[in-house]
PDB file of C-alpha atoms in Angstrom:
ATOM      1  CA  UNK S1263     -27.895  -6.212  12.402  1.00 55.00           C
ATOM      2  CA  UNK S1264     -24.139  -5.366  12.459  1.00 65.00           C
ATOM      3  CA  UNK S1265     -22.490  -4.632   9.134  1.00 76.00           C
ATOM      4  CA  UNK S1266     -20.037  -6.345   7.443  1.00 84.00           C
ATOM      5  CA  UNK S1267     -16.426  -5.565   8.178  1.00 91.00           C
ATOM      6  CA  UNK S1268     -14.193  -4.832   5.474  1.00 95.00           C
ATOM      7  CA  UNK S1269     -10.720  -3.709   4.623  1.00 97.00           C
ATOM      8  CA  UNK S1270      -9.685  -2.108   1.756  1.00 98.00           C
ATOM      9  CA  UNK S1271      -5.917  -2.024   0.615  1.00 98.00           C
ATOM     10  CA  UNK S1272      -5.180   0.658  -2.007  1.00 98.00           C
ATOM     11  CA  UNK S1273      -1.797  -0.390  -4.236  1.00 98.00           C
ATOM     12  CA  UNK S1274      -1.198   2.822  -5.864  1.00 97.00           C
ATOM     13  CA  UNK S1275       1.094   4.008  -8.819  1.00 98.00           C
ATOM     14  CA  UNK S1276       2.838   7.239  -7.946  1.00 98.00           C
ATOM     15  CA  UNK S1277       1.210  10.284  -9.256  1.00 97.00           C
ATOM     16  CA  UNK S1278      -2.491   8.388 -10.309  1.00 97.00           C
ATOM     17  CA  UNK S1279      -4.089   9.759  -7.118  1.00 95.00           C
ATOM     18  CA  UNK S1280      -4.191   6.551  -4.937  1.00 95.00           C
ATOM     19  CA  UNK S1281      -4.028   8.388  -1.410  1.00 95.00           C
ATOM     20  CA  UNK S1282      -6.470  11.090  -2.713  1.00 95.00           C
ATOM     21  CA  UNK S1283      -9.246   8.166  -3.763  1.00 96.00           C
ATOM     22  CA  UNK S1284      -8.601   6.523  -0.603  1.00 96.00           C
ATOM     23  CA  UNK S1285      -8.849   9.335   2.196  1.00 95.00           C
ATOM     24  CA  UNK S1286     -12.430  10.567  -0.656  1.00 93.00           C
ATOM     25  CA  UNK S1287     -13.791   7.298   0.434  1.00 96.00           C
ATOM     26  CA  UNK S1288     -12.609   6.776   3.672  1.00 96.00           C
ATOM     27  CA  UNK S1289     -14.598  10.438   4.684  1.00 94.00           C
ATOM     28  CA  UNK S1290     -17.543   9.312   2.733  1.00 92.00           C
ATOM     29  CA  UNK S1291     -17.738   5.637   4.518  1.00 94.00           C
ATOM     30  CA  UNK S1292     -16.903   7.097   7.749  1.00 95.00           C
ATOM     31  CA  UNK S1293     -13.467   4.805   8.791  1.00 96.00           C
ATOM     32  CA  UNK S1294     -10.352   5.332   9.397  1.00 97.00           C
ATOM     33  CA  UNK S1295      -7.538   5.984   6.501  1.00 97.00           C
ATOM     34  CA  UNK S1296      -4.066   4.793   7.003  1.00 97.00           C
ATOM     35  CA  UNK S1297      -0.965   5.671   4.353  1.00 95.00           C
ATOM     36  CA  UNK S1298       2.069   7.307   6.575  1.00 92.00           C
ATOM     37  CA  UNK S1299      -0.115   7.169   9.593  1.00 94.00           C
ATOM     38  CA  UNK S1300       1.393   2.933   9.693  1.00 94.00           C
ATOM     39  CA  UNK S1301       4.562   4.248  10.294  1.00 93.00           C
ATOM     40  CA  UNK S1302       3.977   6.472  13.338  1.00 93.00           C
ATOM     41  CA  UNK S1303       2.092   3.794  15.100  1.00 94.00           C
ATOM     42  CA  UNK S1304       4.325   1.221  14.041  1.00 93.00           C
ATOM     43  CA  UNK S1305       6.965   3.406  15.953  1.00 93.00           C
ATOM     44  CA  UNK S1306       4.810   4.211  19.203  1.00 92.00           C
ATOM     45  CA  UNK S1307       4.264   0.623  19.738  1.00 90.00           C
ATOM     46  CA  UNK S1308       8.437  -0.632  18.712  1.00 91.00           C
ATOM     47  CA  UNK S1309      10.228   1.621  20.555  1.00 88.00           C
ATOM     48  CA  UNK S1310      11.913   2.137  17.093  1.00 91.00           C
ATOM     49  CA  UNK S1311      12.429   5.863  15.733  1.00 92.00           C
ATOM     50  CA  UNK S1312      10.295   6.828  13.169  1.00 90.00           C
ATOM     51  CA  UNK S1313      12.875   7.423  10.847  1.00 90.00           C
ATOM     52  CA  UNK S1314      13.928   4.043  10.679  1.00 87.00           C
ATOM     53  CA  UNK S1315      10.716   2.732   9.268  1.00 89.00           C
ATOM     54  CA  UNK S1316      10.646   6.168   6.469  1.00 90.00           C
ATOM     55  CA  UNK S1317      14.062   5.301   5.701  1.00 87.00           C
ATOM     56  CA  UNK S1318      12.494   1.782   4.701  1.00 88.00           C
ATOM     57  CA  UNK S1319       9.098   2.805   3.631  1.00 87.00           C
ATOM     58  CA  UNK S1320       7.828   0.600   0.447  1.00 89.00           C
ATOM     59  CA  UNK S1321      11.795  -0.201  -0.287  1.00 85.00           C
ATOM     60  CA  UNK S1322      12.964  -3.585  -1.125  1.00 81.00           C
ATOM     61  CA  UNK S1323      15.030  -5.199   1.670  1.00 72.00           C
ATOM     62  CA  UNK S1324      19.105  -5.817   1.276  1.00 66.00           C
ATOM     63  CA  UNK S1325      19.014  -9.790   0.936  1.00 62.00           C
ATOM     64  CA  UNK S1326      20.666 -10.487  -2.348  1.00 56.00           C
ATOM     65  CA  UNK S1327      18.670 -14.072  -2.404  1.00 51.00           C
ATOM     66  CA  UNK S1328      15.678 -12.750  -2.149  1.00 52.00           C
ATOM     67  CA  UNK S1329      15.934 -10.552  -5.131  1.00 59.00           C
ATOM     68  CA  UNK S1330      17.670 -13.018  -6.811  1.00 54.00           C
ATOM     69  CA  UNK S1331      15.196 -16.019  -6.533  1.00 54.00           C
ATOM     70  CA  UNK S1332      11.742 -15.657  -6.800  1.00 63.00           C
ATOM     71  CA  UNK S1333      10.968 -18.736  -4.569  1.00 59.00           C
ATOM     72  CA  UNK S1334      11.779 -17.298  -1.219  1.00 61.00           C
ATOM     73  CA  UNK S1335      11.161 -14.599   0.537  1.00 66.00           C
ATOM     74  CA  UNK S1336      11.140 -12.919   3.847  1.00 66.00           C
ATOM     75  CA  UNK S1337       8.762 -14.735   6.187  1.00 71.00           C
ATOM     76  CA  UNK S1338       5.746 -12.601   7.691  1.00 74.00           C
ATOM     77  CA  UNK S1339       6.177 -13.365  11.666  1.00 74.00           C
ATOM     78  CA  UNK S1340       6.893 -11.928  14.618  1.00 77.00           C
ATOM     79  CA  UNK S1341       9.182  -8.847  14.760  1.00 79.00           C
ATOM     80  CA  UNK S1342      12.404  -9.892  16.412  1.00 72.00           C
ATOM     81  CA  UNK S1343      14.185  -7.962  19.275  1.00 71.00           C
ATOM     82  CA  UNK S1344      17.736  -8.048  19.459  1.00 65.00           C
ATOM     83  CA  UNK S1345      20.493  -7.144  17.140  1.00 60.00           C
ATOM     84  CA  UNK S1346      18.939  -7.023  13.847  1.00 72.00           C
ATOM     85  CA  UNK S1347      16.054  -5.364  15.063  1.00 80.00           C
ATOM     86  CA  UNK S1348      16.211  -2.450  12.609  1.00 83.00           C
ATOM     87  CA  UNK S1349      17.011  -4.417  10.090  1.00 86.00           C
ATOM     88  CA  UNK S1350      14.538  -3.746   6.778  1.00 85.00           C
ATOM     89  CA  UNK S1351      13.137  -7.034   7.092  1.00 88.00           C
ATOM     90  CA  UNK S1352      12.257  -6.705  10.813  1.00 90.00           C
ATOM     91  CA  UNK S1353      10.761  -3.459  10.105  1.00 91.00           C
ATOM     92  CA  UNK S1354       8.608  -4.446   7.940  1.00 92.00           C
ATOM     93  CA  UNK S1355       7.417  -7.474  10.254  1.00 93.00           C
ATOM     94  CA  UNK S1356       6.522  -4.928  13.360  1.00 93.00           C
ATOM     95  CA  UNK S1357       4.766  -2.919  10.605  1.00 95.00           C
ATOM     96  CA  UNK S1358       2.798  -5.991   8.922  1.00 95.00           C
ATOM     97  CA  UNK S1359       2.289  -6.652  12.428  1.00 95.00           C
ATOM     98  CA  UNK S1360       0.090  -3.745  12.965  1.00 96.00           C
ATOM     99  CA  UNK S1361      -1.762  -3.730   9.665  1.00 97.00           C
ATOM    100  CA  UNK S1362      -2.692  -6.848  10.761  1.00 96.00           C
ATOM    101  CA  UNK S1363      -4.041  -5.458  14.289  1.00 96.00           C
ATOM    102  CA  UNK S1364      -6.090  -2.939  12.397  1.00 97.00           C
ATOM    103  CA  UNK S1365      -7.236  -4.945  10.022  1.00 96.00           C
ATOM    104  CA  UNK S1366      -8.578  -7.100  12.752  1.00 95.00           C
ATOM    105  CA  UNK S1367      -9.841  -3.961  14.716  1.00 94.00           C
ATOM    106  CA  UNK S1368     -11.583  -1.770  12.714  1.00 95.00           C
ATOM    107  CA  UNK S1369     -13.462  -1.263   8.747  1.00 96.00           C
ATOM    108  CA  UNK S1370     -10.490   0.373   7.760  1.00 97.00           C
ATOM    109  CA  UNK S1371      -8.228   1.553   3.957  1.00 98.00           C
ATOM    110  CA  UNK S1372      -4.857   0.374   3.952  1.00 98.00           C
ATOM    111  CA  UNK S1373      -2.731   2.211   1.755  1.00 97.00           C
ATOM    112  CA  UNK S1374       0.369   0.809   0.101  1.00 95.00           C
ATOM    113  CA  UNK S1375       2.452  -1.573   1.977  1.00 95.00           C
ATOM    114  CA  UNK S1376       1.863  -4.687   0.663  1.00 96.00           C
ATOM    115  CA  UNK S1377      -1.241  -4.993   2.701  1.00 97.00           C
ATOM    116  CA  UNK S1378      -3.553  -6.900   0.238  1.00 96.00           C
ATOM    117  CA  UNK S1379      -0.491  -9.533   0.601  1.00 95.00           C
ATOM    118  CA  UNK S1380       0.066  -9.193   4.310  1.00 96.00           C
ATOM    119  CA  UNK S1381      -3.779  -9.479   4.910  1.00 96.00           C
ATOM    120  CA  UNK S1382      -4.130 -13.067   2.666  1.00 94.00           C
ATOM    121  CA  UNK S1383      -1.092 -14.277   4.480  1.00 92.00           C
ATOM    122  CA  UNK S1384      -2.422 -13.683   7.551  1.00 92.00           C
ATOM    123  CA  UNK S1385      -6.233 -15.054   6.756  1.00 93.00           C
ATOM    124  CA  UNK S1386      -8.516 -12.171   6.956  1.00 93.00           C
ATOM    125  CA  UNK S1387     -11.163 -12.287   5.219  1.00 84.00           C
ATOM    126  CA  UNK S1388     -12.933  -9.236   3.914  1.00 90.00           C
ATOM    127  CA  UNK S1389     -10.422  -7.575   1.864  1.00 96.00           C
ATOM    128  CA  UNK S1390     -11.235  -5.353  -1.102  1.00 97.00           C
ATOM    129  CA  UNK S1391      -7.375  -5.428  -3.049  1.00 97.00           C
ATOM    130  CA  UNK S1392      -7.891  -1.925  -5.344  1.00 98.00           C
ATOM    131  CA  UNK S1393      -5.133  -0.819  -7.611  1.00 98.00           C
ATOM    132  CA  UNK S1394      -4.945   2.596  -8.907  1.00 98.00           C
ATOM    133  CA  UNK S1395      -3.019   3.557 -11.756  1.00 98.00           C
ATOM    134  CA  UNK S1396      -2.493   6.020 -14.425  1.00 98.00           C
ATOM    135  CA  UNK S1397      -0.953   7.391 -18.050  1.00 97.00           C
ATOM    136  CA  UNK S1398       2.730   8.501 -17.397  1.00 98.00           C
ATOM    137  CA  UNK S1399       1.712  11.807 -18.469  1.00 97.00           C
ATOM    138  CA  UNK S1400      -1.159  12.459 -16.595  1.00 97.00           C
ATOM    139  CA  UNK S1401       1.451  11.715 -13.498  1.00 98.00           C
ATOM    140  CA  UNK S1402       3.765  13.566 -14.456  1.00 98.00           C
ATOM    141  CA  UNK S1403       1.071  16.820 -14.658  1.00 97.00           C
ATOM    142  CA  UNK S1404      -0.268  16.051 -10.883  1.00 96.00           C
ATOM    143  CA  UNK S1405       3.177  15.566  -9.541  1.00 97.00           C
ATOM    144  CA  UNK S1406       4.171  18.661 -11.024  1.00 97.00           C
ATOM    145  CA  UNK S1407       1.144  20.366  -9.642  1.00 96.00           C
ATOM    146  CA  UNK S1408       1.838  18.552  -6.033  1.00 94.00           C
ATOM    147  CA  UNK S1409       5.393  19.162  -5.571  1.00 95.00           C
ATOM    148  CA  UNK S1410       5.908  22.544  -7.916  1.00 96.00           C
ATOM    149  CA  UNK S1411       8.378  20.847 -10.354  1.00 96.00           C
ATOM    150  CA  UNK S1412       9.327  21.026 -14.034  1.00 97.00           C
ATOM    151  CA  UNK S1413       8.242  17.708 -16.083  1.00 97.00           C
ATOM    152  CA  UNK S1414      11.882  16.405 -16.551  1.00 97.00           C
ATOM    153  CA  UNK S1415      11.962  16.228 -12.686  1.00 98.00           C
ATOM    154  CA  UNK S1416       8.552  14.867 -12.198  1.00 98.00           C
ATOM    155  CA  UNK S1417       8.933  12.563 -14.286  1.00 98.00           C
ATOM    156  CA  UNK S1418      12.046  11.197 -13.232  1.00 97.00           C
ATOM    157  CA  UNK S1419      10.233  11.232  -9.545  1.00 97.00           C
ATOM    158  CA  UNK S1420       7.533   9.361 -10.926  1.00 98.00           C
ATOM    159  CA  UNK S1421       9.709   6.531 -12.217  1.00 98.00           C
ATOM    160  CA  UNK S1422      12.143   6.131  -9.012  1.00 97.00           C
ATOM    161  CA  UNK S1423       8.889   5.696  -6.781  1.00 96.00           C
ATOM    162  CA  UNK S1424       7.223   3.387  -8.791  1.00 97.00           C
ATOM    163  CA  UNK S1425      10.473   0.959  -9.302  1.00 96.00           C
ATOM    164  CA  UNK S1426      10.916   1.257  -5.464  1.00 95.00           C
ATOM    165  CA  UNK S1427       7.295   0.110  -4.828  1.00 96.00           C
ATOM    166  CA  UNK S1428       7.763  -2.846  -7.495  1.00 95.00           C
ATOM    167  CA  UNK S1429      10.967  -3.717  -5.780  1.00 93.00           C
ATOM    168  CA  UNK S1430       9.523  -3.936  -2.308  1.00 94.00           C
ATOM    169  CA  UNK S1431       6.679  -5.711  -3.935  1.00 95.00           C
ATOM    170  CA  UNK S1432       8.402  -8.132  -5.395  1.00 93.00           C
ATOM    171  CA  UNK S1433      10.953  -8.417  -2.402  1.00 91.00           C
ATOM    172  CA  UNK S1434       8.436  -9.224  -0.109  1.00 92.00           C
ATOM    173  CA  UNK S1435       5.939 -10.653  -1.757  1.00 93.00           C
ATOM    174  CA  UNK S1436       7.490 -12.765  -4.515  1.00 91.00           C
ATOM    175  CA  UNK S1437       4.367 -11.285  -6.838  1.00 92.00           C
ATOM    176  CA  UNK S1438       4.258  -8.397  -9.690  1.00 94.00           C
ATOM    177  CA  UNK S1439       3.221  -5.432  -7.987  1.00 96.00           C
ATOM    178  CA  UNK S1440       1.708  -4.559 -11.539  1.00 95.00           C
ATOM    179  CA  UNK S1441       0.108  -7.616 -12.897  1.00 96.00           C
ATOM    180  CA  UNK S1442      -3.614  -6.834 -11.851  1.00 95.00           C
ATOM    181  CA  UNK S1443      -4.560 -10.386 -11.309  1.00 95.00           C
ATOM    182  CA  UNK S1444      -3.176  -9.948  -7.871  1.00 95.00           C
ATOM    183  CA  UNK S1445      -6.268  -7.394  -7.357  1.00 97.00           C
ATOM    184  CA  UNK S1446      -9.736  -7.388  -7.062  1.00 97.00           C
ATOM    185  CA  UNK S1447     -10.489  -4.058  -9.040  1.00 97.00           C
ATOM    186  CA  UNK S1448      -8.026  -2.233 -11.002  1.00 98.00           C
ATOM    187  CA  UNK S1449      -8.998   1.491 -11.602  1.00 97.00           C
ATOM    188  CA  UNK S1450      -7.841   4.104 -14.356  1.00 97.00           C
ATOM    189  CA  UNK S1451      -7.399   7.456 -12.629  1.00 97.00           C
ATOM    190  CA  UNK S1452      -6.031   9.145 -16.032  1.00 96.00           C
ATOM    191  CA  UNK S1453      -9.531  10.713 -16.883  1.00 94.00           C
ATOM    192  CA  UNK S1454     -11.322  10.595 -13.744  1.00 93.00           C
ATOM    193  CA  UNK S1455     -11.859  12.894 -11.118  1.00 92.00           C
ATOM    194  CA  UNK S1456     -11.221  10.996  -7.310  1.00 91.00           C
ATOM    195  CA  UNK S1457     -14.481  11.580  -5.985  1.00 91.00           C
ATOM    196  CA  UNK S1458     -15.869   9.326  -9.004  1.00 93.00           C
ATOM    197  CA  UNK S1459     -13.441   6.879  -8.535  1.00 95.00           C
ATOM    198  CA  UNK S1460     -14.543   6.643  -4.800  1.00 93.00           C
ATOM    199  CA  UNK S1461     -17.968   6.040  -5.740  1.00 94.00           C
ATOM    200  CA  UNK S1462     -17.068   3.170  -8.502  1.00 95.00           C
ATOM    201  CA  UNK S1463     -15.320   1.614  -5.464  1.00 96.00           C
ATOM    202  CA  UNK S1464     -18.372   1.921  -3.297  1.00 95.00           C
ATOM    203  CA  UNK S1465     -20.760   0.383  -6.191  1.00 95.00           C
ATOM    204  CA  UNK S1466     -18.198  -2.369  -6.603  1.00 96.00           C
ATOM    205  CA  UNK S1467     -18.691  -2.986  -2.443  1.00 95.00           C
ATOM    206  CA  UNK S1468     -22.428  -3.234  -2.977  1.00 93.00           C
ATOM    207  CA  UNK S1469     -21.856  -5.990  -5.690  1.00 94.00           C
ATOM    208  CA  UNK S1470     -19.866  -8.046  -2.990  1.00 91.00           C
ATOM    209  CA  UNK S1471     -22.725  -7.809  -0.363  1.00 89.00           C
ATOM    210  CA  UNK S1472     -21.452  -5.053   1.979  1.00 88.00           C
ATOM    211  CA  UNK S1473     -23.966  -2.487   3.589  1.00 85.00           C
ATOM    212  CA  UNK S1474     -22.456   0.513   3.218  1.00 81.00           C
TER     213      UNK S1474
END
């Protein structure tokens, strides 16, 4: 009997270990883990530099009336070709476009991205929506550990990266990147090593009927 697809998208708080967990469970489930990997194959299959799409990575777009009102937002459809084809809200269509293709494709963990959203907009089924977060200060010690920095500037990293995902959260989604109804499991990585937190994900699976 064929197993169960699923898809798991990993909204992570900068600094509480979110790609760590996910690539931990992606090895011990045996699929595929995509975080920056999107953006190269979102720019293999555009024809759109790389850069572009890093340049725009998890940042709110530039339309004032979407940050302004709540009630609209940028539509998820086709990528356009033309003029504005670079523009941050196009990007982010060719790269929806291909989470979508995956997500379709393959068992797979989505990191970042918006993908729980994206996926529910588009009507796949099978999605695990995990958010990972932590205390500020047990950030602030594993970013200063990952990028060999004093507190003041980890901390201040820490902050930007976090408003920049709720902002392109928000942007695109309308939704509170933080409010955890908008996930299915929301995990404390403060006191917990990742390989733990892998393995509460995988007993959560097993409660929602997947063979894994």
């Amino acid at each position: 009997m064929e197993k169960k697809k699923f898809i798991i998208a990993i909204s992570r708080q900068y600094g509480a270990g979110g790609r760590a967990v996910g690539k931990a469970l992606a090895e011990e489930l045996g699929v595929h883990f995509y975080d920056e990997e999107i953006l190269k194959i979102t720019s293999e299959t555009s024809a759109i530099g790389e850069q572009y799409f890093r340049l725009a990575d998890e940042k709110a777009g530039n339309n004032l009336l979407y940050k302004i009102f709540d009630s609209i937002r940028p539509e998820i459809k086709e990528p356009k070709v033309g003029d504005r084809m670079t523009s941050p809200d196009n990007l982010f269509r060719f790269q929806a476009k291909i989470i979508k293709e995956i997500a379709e494709r393959e068992s797979c963990i989505i990191a970042g991205r918006a993908a729980n959203y994206v996926l529910k907009e588009a009507g796949i089924d099978d999605v695990i929506s995990i958010y990972v977060y932590a205390d500020m200060k047990r950030k602030i010690e594993r970013i200063m550990d990952l990028e060999s920095t004093d507190a003041v500037t980890a901390e201040k990293h820490v902050r930007k990266i976090d408003r920049e995902r709720t902002e392109f959260y928000k942007y695109y989604t309308g939704l509170d990147w933080n409010d955890m109804q908008n996930y299915d499991l929301c995990i404390n990585s403060s006191d917990i090593e990742y390989p733990q937190i892998a393995r509460i994900i995988k007993d959560y699976m097993h409660t929602r009927g997947y063979d894994i």
